[in-house]
PDB file of C-alpha atoms in Angstrom:
ATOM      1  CA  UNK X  19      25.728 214.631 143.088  1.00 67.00           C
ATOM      2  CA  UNK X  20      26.424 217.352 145.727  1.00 73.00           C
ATOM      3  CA  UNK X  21      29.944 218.434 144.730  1.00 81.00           C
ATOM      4  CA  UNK X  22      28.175 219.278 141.277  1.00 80.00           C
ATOM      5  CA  UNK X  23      25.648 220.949 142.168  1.00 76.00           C
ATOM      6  CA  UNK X  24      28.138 222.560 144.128  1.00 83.00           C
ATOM      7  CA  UNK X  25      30.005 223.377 140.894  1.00 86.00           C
ATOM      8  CA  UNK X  26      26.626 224.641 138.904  1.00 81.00           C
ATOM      9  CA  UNK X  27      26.300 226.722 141.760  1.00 81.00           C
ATOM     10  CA  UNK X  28      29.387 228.565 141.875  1.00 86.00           C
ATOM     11  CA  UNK X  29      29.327 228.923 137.989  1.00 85.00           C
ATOM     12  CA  UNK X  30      26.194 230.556 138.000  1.00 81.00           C
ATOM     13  CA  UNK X  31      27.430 232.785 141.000  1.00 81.00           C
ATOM     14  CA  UNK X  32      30.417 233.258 139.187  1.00 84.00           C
ATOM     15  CA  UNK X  33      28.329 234.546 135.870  1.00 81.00           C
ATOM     16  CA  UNK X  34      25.613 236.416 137.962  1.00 79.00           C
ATOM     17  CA  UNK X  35      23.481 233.680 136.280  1.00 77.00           C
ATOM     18  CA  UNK X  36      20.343 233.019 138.099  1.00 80.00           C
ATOM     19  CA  UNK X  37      19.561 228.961 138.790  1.00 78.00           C
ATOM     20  CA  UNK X  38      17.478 226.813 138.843  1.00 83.00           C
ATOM     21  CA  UNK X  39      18.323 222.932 140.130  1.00 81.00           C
ATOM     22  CA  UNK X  40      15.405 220.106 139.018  1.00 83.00           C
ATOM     23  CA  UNK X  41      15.633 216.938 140.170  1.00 79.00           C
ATOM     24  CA  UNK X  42      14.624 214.525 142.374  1.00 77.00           C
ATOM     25  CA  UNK X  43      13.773 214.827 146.425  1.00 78.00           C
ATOM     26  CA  UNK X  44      16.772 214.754 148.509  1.00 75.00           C
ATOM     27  CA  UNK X  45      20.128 215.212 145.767  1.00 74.00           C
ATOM     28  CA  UNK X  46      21.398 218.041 147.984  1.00 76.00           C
ATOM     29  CA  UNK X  47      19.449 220.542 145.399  1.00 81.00           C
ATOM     30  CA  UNK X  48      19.448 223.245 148.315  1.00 86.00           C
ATOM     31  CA  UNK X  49      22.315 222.080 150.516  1.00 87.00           C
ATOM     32  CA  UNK X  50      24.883 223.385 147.760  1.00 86.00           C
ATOM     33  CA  UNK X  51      23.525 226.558 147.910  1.00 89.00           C
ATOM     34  CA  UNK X  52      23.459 226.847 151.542  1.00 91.00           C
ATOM     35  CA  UNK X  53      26.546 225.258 151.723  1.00 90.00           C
ATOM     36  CA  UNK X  54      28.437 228.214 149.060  1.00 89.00           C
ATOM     37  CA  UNK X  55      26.862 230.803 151.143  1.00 91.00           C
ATOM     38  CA  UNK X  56      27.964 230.002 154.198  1.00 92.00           C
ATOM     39  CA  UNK X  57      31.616 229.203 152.870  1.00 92.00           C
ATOM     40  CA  UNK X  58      31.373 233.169 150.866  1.00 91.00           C
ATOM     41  CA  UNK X  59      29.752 234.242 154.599  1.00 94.00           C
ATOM     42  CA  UNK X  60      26.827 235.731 152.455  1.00 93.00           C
ATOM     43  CA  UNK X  61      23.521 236.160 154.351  1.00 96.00           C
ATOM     44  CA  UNK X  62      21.271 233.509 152.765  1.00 96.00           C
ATOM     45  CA  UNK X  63      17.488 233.900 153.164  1.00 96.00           C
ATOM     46  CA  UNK X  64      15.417 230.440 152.004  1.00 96.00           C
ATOM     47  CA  UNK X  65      11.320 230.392 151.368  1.00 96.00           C
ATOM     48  CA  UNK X  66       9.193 227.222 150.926  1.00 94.00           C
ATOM     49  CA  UNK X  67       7.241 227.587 147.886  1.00 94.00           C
ATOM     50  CA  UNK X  68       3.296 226.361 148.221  1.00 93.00           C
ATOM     51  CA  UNK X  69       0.280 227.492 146.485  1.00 92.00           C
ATOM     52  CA  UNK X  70      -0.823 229.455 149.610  1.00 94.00           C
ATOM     53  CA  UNK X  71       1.993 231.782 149.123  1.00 94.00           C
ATOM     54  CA  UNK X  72       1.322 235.225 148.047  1.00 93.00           C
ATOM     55  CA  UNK X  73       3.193 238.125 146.493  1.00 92.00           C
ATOM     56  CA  UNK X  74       3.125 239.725 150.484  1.00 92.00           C
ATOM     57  CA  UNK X  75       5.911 237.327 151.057  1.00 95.00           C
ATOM     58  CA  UNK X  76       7.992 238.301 148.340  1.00 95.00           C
ATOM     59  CA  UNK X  77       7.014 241.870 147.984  1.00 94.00           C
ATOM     60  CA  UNK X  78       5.485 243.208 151.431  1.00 93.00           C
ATOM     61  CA  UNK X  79       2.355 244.433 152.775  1.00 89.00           C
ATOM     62  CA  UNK X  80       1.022 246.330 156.004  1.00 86.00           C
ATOM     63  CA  UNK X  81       0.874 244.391 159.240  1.00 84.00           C
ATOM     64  CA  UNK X  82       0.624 246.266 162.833  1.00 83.00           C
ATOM     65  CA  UNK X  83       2.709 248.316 164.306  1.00 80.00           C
ATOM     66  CA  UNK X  84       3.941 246.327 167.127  1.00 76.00           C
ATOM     67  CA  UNK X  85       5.401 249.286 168.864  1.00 70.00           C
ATOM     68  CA  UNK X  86       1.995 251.532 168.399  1.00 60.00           C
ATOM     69  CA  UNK X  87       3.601 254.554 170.988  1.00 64.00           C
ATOM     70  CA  UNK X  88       6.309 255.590 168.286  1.00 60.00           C
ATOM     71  CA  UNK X  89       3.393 256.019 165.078  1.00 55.00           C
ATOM     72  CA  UNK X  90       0.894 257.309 165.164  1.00 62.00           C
ATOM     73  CA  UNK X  91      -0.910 254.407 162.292  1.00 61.00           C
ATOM     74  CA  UNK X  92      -1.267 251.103 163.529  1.00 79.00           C
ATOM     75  CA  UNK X  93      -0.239 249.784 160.525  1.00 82.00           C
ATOM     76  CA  UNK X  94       3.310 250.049 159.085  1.00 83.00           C
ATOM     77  CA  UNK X  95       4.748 248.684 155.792  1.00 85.00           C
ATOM     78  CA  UNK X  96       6.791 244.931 155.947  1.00 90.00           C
ATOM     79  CA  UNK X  97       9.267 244.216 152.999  1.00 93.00           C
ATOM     80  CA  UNK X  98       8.603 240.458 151.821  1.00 95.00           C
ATOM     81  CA  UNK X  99      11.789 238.062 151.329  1.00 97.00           C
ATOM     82  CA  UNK X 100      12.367 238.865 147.752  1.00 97.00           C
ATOM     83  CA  UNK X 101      12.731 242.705 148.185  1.00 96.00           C
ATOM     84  CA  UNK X 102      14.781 242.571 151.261  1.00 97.00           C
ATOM     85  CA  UNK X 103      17.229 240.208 149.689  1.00 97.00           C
ATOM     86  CA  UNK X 104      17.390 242.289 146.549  1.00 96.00           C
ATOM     87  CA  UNK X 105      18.010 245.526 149.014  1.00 96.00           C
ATOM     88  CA  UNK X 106      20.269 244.047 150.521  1.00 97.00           C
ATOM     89  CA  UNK X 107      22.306 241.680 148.805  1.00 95.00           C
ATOM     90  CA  UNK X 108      21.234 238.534 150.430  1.00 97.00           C
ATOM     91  CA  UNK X 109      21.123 235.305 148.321  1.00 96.00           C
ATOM     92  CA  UNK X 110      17.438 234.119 148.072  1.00 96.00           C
ATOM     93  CA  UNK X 111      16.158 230.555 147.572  1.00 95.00           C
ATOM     94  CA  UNK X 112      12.680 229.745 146.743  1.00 95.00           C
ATOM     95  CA  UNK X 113      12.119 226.286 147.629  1.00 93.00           C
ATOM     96  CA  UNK X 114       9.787 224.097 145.403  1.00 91.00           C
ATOM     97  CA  UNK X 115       9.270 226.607 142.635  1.00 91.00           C
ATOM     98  CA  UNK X 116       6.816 224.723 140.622  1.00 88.00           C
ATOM     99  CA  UNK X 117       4.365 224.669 143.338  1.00 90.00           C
ATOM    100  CA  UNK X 118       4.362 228.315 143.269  1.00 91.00           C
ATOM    101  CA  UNK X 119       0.647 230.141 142.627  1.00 92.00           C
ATOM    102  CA  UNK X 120       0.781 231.592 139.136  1.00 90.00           C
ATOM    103  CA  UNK X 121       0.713 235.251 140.527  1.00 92.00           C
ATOM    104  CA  UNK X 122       4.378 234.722 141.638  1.00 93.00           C
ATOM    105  CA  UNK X 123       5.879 233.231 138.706  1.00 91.00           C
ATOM    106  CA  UNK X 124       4.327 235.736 136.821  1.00 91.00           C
ATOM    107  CA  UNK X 125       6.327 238.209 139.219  1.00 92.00           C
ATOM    108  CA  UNK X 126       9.526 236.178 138.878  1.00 92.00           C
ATOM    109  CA  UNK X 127       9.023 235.896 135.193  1.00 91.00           C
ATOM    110  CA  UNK X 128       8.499 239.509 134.778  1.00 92.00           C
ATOM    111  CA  UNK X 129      12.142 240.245 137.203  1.00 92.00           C
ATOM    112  CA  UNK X 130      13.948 237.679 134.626  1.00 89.00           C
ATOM    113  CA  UNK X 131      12.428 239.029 131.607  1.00 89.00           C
ATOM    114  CA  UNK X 132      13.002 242.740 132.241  1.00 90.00           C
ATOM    115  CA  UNK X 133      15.666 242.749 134.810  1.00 88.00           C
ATOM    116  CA  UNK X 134      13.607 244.904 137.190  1.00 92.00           C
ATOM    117  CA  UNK X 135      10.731 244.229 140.146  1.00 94.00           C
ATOM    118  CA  UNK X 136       7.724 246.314 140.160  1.00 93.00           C
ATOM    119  CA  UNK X 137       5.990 247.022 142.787  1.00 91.00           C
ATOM    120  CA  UNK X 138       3.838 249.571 145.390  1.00 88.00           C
ATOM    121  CA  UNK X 139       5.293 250.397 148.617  1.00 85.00           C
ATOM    122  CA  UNK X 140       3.212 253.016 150.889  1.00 78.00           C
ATOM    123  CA  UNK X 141       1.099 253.568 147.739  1.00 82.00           C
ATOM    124  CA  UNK X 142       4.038 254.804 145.574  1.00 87.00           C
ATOM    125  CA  UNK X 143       5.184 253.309 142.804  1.00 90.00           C
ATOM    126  CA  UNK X 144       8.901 251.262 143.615  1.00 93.00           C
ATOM    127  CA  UNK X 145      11.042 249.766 141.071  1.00 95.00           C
ATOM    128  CA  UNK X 146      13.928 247.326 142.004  1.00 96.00           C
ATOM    129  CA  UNK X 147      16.549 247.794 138.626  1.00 95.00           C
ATOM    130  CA  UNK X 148      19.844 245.642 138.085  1.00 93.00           C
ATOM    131  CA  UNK X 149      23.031 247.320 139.099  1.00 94.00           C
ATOM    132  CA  UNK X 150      23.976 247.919 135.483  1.00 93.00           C
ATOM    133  CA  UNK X 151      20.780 249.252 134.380  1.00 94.00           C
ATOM    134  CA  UNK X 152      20.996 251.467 137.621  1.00 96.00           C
ATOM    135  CA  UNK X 153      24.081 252.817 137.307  1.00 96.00           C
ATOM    136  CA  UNK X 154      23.222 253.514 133.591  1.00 96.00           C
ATOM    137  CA  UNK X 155      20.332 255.759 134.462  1.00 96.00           C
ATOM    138  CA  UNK X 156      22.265 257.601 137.093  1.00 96.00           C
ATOM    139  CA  UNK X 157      25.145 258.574 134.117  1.00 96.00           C
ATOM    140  CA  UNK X 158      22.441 259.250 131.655  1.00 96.00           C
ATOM    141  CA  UNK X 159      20.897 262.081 134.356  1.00 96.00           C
ATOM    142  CA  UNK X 160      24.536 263.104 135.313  1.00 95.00           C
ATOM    143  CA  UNK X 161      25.131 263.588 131.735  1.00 95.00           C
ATOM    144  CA  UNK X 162      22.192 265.246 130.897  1.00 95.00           C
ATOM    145  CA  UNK X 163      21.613 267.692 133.882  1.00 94.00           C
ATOM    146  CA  UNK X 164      25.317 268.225 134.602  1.00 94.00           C
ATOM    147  CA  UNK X 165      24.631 266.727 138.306  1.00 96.00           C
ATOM    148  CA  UNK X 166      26.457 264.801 140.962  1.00 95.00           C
ATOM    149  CA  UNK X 167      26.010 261.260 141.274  1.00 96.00           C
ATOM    150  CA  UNK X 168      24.806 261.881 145.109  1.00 96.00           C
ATOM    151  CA  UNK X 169      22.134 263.714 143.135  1.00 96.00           C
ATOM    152  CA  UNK X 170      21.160 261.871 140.112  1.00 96.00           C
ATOM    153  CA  UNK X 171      20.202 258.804 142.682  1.00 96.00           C
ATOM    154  CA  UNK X 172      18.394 261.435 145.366  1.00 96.00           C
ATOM    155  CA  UNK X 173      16.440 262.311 141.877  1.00 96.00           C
ATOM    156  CA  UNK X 174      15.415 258.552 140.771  1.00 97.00           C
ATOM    157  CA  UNK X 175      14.802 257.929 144.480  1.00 95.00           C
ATOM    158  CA  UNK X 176      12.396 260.394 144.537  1.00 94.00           C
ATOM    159  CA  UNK X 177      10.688 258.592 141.509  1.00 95.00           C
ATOM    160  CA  UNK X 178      11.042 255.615 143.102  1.00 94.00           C
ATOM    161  CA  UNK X 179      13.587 253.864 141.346  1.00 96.00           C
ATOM    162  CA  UNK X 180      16.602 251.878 143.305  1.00 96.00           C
ATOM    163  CA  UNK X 181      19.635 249.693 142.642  1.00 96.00           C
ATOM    164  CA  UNK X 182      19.272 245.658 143.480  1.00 96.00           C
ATOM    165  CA  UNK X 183      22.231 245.291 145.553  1.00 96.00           C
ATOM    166  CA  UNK X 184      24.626 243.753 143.063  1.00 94.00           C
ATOM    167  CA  UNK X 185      25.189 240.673 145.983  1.00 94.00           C
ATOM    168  CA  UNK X 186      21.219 239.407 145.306  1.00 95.00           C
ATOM    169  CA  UNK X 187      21.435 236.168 143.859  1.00 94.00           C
ATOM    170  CA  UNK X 188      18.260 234.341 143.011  1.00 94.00           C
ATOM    171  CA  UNK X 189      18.101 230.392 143.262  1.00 93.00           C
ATOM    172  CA  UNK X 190      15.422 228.192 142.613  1.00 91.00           C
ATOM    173  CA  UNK X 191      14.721 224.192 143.247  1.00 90.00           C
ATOM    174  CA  UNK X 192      11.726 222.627 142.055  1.00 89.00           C
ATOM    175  CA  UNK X 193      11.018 218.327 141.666  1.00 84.00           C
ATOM    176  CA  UNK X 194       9.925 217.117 138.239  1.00 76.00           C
ATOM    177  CA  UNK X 195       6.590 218.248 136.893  1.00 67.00           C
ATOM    178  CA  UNK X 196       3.900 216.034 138.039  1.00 62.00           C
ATOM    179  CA  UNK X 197       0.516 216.549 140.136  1.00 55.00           C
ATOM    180  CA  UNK X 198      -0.296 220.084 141.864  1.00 58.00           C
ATOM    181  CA  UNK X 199       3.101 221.530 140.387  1.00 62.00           C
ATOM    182  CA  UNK X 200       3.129 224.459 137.480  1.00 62.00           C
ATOM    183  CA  UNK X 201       4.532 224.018 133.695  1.00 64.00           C
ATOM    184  CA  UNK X 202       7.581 227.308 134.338  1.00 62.00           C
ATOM    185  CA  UNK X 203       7.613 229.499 131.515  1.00 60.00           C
ATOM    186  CA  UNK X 204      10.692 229.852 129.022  1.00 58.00           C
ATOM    187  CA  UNK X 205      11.978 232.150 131.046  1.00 56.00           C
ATOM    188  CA  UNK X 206      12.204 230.937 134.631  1.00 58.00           C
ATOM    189  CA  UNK X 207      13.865 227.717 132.847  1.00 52.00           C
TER     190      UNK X 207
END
């Protein structure tokens, strides 16, 4: 029912859990979500799985510069969903997982496995790391180089290495397996 989903939901919020609801069309798998983010007033961003979808709407990709008098390329760098949620603490739901091309659950599966996204922005090498694991790194080089912590993250931005807002929360919904729709790994389970 909805009130438990809405109660999965706010355990898994409540755990920093990520989530994934399976069931049946139409049980309210999304609406709890929605419904938790609006009541928290935490910017929720939503995306339809579909095996047309590629890691450009996740991750990014060029597209033109609309405004072409300010730069002097005509093509400037878009962050996908999944990196501007992560940025900036949004809560992210991918819609009808399952149906997902296996390029982006292999992307997902990699995030859940090692707690980091991976990715090339501009042509340089960006990684997306957990709070915790952040943070960690940043001590470690304040430790180690008797630094500020202003400076330790100026020095792992310049290699290209940021926090995941620790707001992101990452929810999935998916139908039971059947026709057209992916076997998930152990991991996005």
């Amino acid at each position: 029912t909805t009130v438990e989903n809405i109660k999965k939901t706010a355990e898994a919020i409540t755990m920093n859990d990520t989530l994934l609801f399976v069931g049946p069309p139409a049980i309210g798998k999304s609406s709890s979500i929605k419904y938790l983010a609006s009541r928290t007033q935490t910017p929720h961003l939503s995306l339809s799985m579909n095996p047309e979808v590629t890691q450009y709407e996740l991750v990014g990709g060029y597209v033109p510069n609309e405004d072409r008098q300010k730069e002097s390329s005509t093509l400037v760098w878009k962050e996908g969903i999944l990196v501007k949620a992560m940025k900036q603490g949004f809560w992210l739901t991918l819609e009808e997982l399952n149906l997902a091309p296996t390029e982006i659950l292999e992307l997902l599966n990699y995030y859940l496995v090692h707690g980091s996204l991976v990715y090339s922005e501009n042509g340089k090498y960006q990684q997306l790391i957990k709070p915790q694991d952040y943070d960690q790194r940043v001590a470690e080089l304040i430790h180690q180089k008797g630094i500020s912590k202003d400076k330790a993250c100026e020095l792992l931005a310049e290699k290209g290495i940021f926090r995941i807002d620790p707001g992101f929360k990452l929810f999935a919904t998916m139908n039971k397996e059947g026709a057209g729709r992916n076997k998930l790994s152990d991991a996005l389970m």
